[in-house]
């Protein structure tokens, strides 16, 4: 089980160190972890945010554990040399098309939510967002019409195979959770959405154990704040997913608690190859101060064990240890507490 460990910039190395402690503590047989530079660290040491050796390691690994990239000293570099390009390059090279973002309310943190505590308490959902298609990647331009007016356009499209593969990821995720899947679209006005809905219904025949429902995106945005507890797994396209996944994050509160997975089509001997990272960035404002909350990174490790190595029991153990740590009141400054990065990591280890 080969893991490419790319800590990156800013708080990346600090939070990755805590995740590594947790991985080591599990003492799994047959795990090989290899480190490589990425982002600003890649640029400063090797002249590129995604150095060839890093890319090769990511390709040969069964999973990529990713910290964060972003380095203010690189702000004036040409676009292709900026740290953020590393993640785009990895997504492309590994054809990662499915973005999974869990949003779960940890008991005791309800007050951090933008929602009322009794509403926030019920949040335990997973958003599965398609990453490679939709209006972001269609034909686009700002052109002149015959009468001289400027017109902007972006072509929204999905091919049926693109919908089918993300639907399979979502149905499988629902099987591993509460068995309910809500597909979000705008089929009342968009043909792209009508095809999306038709294909999701076709795929559902292969998953009789999953209860499928459909919701228009405007209603989904409303339901996410009105009654988020109704959702188990949500699957949607790139544009709607971009918006809804950020909305869901703020429904649970701190950015320092949210993990993500980006999965591709490659099946290894152990599971689905993917890249796992916190949703927050490199937080240069607090880097090197031992203040960063490592829980999103540790939860990303749990997602990696679940999806890339099919180690559900170990993933659940880590998640339970994180929940217990928070319930015991051990919190970083981002959650209104005073615990430092290593202290939080050690607290998770003790509960593991
Ligand atoms: P980048 O450009 O890498 O995205 P950023 O600072 O613009 O960096 P984030 O890194 O997401 O964006 O940080 C946003 C805010 O949240 C910052 O004030 C940061 O300190 C804080 N923050 C982000 N992650 C954490 C964390 N794990 N623990 C504590 N605070 C965090």
Short mmCIF file of C-alpha atoms and ligand atoms in Angstrom, two decimals, residues 9 11 15 68-71 84 254-257 278-287 291-297 332-335, ligand 1:
data_model
loop_
_atom_site.label_atom_id
_atom_site.label_comp_id
_atom_site.label_asym_id
_atom_site.label_seq_id
_atom_site.Cartn_x
_atom_site.Cartn_y
_atom_site.Cartn_z
CA UNK A 9 3.52 24.77 2.08
CA UNK A 11 0.82 24.79 7.72
CA UNK A 15 -0.59 19.22 10.08
CA UNK A 68 -1.78 22.36 1.32
CA UNK A 69 -0.11 24.57 -1.27
CA UNK A 70 0.17 28.34 -1.39
CA UNK A 71 3.18 30.52 -0.79
CA UNK A 84 -1.78 26.18 -6.89
CA UNK A 254 -14.69 25.65 11.09
CA UNK A 255 -12.62 25.22 8.00
CA UNK A 256 -10.03 23.38 10.12
CA UNK A 257 -12.30 20.34 10.43
CA UNK A 278 -8.13 19.29 3.88
CA UNK A 279 -10.44 21.83 2.23
CA UNK A 280 -8.53 24.71 3.82
CA UNK A 281 -5.40 26.23 2.32
CA UNK A 282 -1.84 26.74 3.52
CA UNK A 283 -2.86 29.47 6.02
CA UNK A 284 0.39 31.46 5.69
CA UNK A 285 -0.82 33.81 8.44
CA UNK A 286 -0.38 31.13 11.11
CA UNK A 287 2.29 28.89 9.51
CA UNK A 291 -1.34 26.84 16.08
CA UNK A 292 -2.94 25.11 13.09
CA UNK A 293 -5.75 22.66 13.67
CA UNK A 294 -4.60 19.28 12.25
CA UNK A 295 -8.04 17.61 12.40
CA UNK A 296 -9.02 18.21 8.75
CA UNK A 297 -5.72 16.58 7.75
CA UNK A 332 -7.53 24.87 18.62
CA UNK A 333 -7.78 28.64 18.39
CA UNK A 334 -9.95 28.32 15.27
CA UNK A 335 -12.63 26.67 17.43
P1 LIG B 1 -4.40 29.70 0.56
O1 LIG B 1 -3.99 30.81 -0.33
O2 LIG B 1 -3.37 28.64 0.70
O3 LIG B 1 -5.77 29.17 0.27
P2 LIG B 1 -5.58 31.34 2.65
O4 LIG B 1 -5.02 31.86 3.93
O5 LIG B 1 -6.07 32.27 1.63
O6 LIG B 1 -4.47 30.35 2.03
P3 LIG B 1 -6.90 29.29 4.05
O7 LIG B 1 -5.58 28.65 4.23
O8 LIG B 1 -8.03 28.41 3.72
O9 LIG B 1 -6.82 30.37 2.94
O10 LIG B 1 -7.17 30.10 5.39
C1 LIG B 1 -8.28 30.97 5.62
C2 LIG B 1 -8.25 31.38 7.11
O11 LIG B 1 -8.53 30.25 7.92
C3 LIG B 1 -6.88 31.90 7.56
O12 LIG B 1 -7.03 32.95 8.48
C4 LIG B 1 -6.26 30.71 8.24
O13 LIG B 1 -5.36 31.06 9.26
C5 LIG B 1 -7.45 29.95 8.80
N1 LIG B 1 -7.19 28.50 8.78
C6 LIG B 1 -7.15 27.73 7.68
N2 LIG B 1 -6.85 26.46 7.99
C7 LIG B 1 -6.71 26.42 9.33
C8 LIG B 1 -6.37 25.39 10.25
N3 LIG B 1 -6.15 24.12 9.86
N4 LIG B 1 -6.30 25.70 11.56
C9 LIG B 1 -6.53 26.97 11.97
N5 LIG B 1 -6.84 27.99 11.16
C10 LIG B 1 -6.93 27.73 9.84
#
